[in-house]
Amino acid sequence: MSLTPFRPLAPRPLLICIAAFVCLSGSADLFSTVCFAQTDAQDGGQGDSRPSMPATDDEKPRPQGTSVTIAPSIVQRASGNRWTPLSVVGVNRTDEEKTETVSVYIDGDPEVQFSSKFWLPTKSRRKTWLPVLIPPQQDPERVNIPLTTMSLEEGPDGESLRPDWTDSAIVERSLLLTEMEINTGVISDAAEIDFTGRQVDRLQALMSFINVGRSTAIQQSMELPNIAFAANLLPDTHGGLDQLDQIVIAGNSLSNDTAGVGTIRRWLRRGGRLWIMLDRTDSGIVRELLGDDAVYDIADATQLNQFKLETSDVVYSSNFTSESWESERPVDFVRVFTESDDISCQIDGWPAAFWQPVGDGEVLFTTLGIEGWMLPEGRASIGLGQISRRLFEPRAKPIDSVTAMVPVVNDQIGYQVPSRGIAALLMVSNTILIALGGLWWMRQQRLERLALLVPVVAIISSAAMLWIGKMNSGSIPTTIASAQLVVLNDATNEADIQSTFAVYCQEEIPIELSSAPNTFVQPLDWSGNRTKRAQWLDNGSSRWIQPDQPPGTVENWFSDSTAFVQSTENGSDSASLVHPLVGTFDEAGFLGSFPNSATATIEDPFLASFPAANTAATSSVNDDRIEVRIRAEDSLTDGQFVSATLMDDTQSKRQEVLRELFADAEQSFLANGTQLLYWTDPTDIGLGISESFIRTGTALVSVPVKIVPPQSGARIRIPSTFIEIDSFAKYRGISALFNPRSGKWLTDVTKSTETDLLFRFPTAIGQVDLERVNVTLRISAPERLVTIKAIHGDQSTTVFEENSPTGTVRFTIDDPSVLETDQHGGLVLTVSVGAPTDPGDDSSIAPSPQQSRRATPGSESPNSQDFPEGLAPIILESDNTNKTWQIDQLTIDAEGVVR
């Protein structure tokens, strides 16, 4: 072991250490998009960058009483139609407790205000957060937007402006606008006093590395430099990280910020992209952040001096491009086992970069140190370029249920239809009156008077019904209607709740709208001629201060909140339904259950696993639980979500909502595995409103499906929704005819083609010996021969052949010898559509459907002797033609025996 003699710090390291202490002592995090445009944000200045002469001691104002400073915070920038948090710092220099109220508005529009009301103890300084919504911007070149701050006080005559110790009650400043920027946040290790400068060097190397990745992915120039955001903790407030597109976690500063972990988790599920460097971040932090979505286990950690980094092809994921790396200074490498099947890079079979979807966002895990991603000449490796192009994109827009739900809530506002009980009571009263009258007059032997009694009673009943109907239709009660989208995140035992509201006032009254902590209700339309002020209180709750709502009007509001899900054992009613559906397969399909939920309601349930076809479900009560049955024969067509042939108005509206949601399903939670969706009663999110309002509502709930492995030897049937369809590219590449991400087929095709498809079965089942596969094909291919082959081993066997198939075609493959799944990890089928046939040439006409709907088991296609070697090309040669064909849907369900 060699010893290095001690020597005094050189001037340069000393300066480095002082700079590190000054810059980092109040900051646990750095952000990679940086600006110095508003350095006055840290000291509460008014944004005036003009030089000024220093004041003498006599001229300097001396602070008295209390003061409140509002300044930009976190990324210190804003973009249109996004929230950004402001830091609010209050100082009380008096011997009395104070309650301070400040309000701000953006871009000179006082009609929309954001306010904070907080308590200041004696001789104290407090800091809180105030989120503000930046209005949409029409000019992308605009670089700043005005911010106006008002200090308020309440008196006997209402609110009034309160001057501070500088005799100013209104302060003007500006916020930096970054409409064209991609903002990337970096969370590293907590700041320490560093006399060696190593921490500064380590942070600088990290920032340089991230900038290389950003430059590789982003074509336009990112002009803003870096800035340390001055906060020890991330803001636990509404939209606190809304301005960020990506966050890189490369350290352990989150270990002391539980609220910040929750803030990042909510941001991630709402479309954020997160990069976690496992070589720099402790697994405990990752587990706390992601829960069961941390899909890896660490085998060990090592260092490498040389290796080959293999990067998977974007199109052919089974193909890898290899590049060598070698250095005398070793690089850290964490070897992990992962359940993810989305691996971008690997070293000797160990994943170096892999992805995991979480809600509407996704997480990138890397296990290789930053030096290993760079080539010796300082260029980015192929692997870094590939993951950077996927990561450094504008933040994905989270799925929006609010717009789809507006018609649902608005239709709940209306007059009340008289109940059947009232009609039944009138009918019973009629019968009793006529019976009593008949008995009375029968004893008096004057039954002829019944001829007068019957019409009189009928007229009275009719008048009563008309009066009741008029009273109900003529007055719409003061109502708040709600519709929710509730998405369970089982990995962290949380539910994300998007709520849409319609508020109707019969007369002009204060609505007194308020929200519990972690929930913020906001108007769908911020415009209008009434001043609106959202005010946040000390406990995290919020309320709206605004004039009374005009009578006879409907206003729409919405909220986006997160709630922890209570345990199943303590659950009751609809809350017990917000848990995974747990079940297994049997001969009929899938049977699952919700425990402790017998009194809950569940309507129009269906199984979804985008882009697979949906399957209708049925529910029934069994003891203290609701059981859900999913049968293979109840598969739904594309765009269908309700199994009923004749739908009522409610079901029709629900189907329209679901069609809008599934239109953007590819980049949402709907693509994250098999889920059960159903309609039930709304969840309480802590919304407060005047007691004069009648509440009504509904909720669409999505919960994951957990499969319990069936016993060995059990006969099962697997519905089509559980079967994943992917392009098969082992032999001849991928056909562009079918898109496995969206589940869509090309339309209006004119060429003849062959497409290879791989049907994967749930891994939770284990190995299954298939005995029967039921195929459903929706196609329109006039004057063309359509052939489907099953690939087993080194052979292909024709299992279906028909000329000019149109509409829905169903057939069965029941020869177990062709249903081989072990070699390719699933069942491989080849769909072949031939060239147009000539109706006048008998030789070109294929056998009739009755003759060829089902091919003889074991018969081979004409070119099967060349399969898999010498396969025909995916696009076959054909004469030019304008005769089009297309496949709308191809699904299978399978029957077999568990090994």
PDB file of N, CA and C in Angstrom, residues 38 107 137 141-146 174-178:
ATOM      1  N   GLN A  38     -32.991  34.631 -13.787  1.00  0.00           N
ATOM      2  CA  GLN A  38     -33.732  35.198 -12.671  1.00  0.00           C
ATOM      3  C   GLN A  38     -32.994  34.930 -11.371  1.00  0.00           C
ATOM      4  N   ASP A 107     -49.856  37.272 -15.970  1.00  0.00           N
ATOM      5  CA  ASP A 107     -50.041  37.953 -17.250  1.00  0.00           C
ATOM      6  C   ASP A 107     -51.087  39.065 -17.170  1.00  0.00           C
ATOM      7  N   GLN A 137     -50.090  29.807 -24.133  1.00  0.00           N
ATOM      8  CA  GLN A 137     -49.335  30.833 -24.842  1.00  0.00           C
ATOM      9  C   GLN A 137     -49.477  30.643 -26.344  1.00  0.00           C
ATOM     10  N   GLU A 141     -42.183  32.201 -29.102  1.00  0.00           N
ATOM     11  CA  GLU A 141     -40.933  32.943 -28.953  1.00  0.00           C
ATOM     12  C   GLU A 141     -40.947  33.830 -27.707  1.00  0.00           C
ATOM     13  N   ARG A 142     -42.052  33.893 -27.018  1.00  0.00           N
ATOM     14  CA  ARG A 142     -42.141  34.735 -25.824  1.00  0.00           C
ATOM     15  C   ARG A 142     -41.234  34.177 -24.736  1.00  0.00           C
ATOM     16  N   VAL A 143     -40.488  35.044 -24.037  1.00  0.00           N
ATOM     17  CA  VAL A 143     -39.476  34.570 -23.094  1.00  0.00           C
ATOM     18  C   VAL A 143     -39.843  34.831 -21.637  1.00  0.00           C
ATOM     19  N   ASN A 144     -40.825  35.691 -21.359  1.00  0.00           N
ATOM     20  CA  ASN A 144     -41.217  35.900 -19.967  1.00  0.00           C
ATOM     21  C   ASN A 144     -42.693  36.266 -19.892  1.00  0.00           C
ATOM     22  N   ILE A 145     -43.228  36.160 -18.679  1.00  0.00           N
ATOM     23  CA  ILE A 145     -44.633  36.453 -18.456  1.00  0.00           C
ATOM     24  C   ILE A 145     -44.756  37.162 -17.119  1.00  0.00           C
ATOM     25  N   PRO A 146     -45.558  38.241 -17.030  1.00  0.00           N
ATOM     26  CA  PRO A 146     -45.641  39.016 -15.781  1.00  0.00           C
ATOM     27  C   PRO A 146     -46.290  38.214 -14.653  1.00  0.00           C
ATOM     28  N   SER A 174     -41.427  38.899 -13.084  1.00  0.00           N
ATOM     29  CA  SER A 174     -41.743  38.083 -14.253  1.00  0.00           C
ATOM     30  C   SER A 174     -41.242  36.666 -14.062  1.00  0.00           C
ATOM     31  N   LEU A 175     -41.840  35.756 -14.804  1.00  0.00           N
ATOM     32  CA  LEU A 175     -41.424  34.360 -14.839  1.00  0.00           C
ATOM     33  C   LEU A 175     -40.818  34.063 -16.204  1.00  0.00           C
ATOM     34  N   LEU A 176     -39.826  33.197 -16.218  1.00  0.00           N
ATOM     35  CA  LEU A 176     -39.177  32.812 -17.454  1.00  0.00           C
ATOM     36  C   LEU A 176     -40.026  31.773 -18.173  1.00  0.00           C
ATOM     37  N   LEU A 177     -40.341  32.033 -19.429  1.00  0.00           N
ATOM     38  CA  LEU A 177     -41.114  31.093 -20.246  1.00  0.00           C
ATOM     39  C   LEU A 177     -40.171  30.245 -21.096  1.00  0.00           C
ATOM     40  N   THR A 178     -40.437  28.948 -21.152  1.00  0.00           N
ATOM     41  CA  THR A 178     -39.610  28.030 -21.946  1.00  0.00           C
ATOM     42  C   THR A 178     -40.520  27.101 -22.728  1.00  0.00           C
TER      43      THR A 178
END
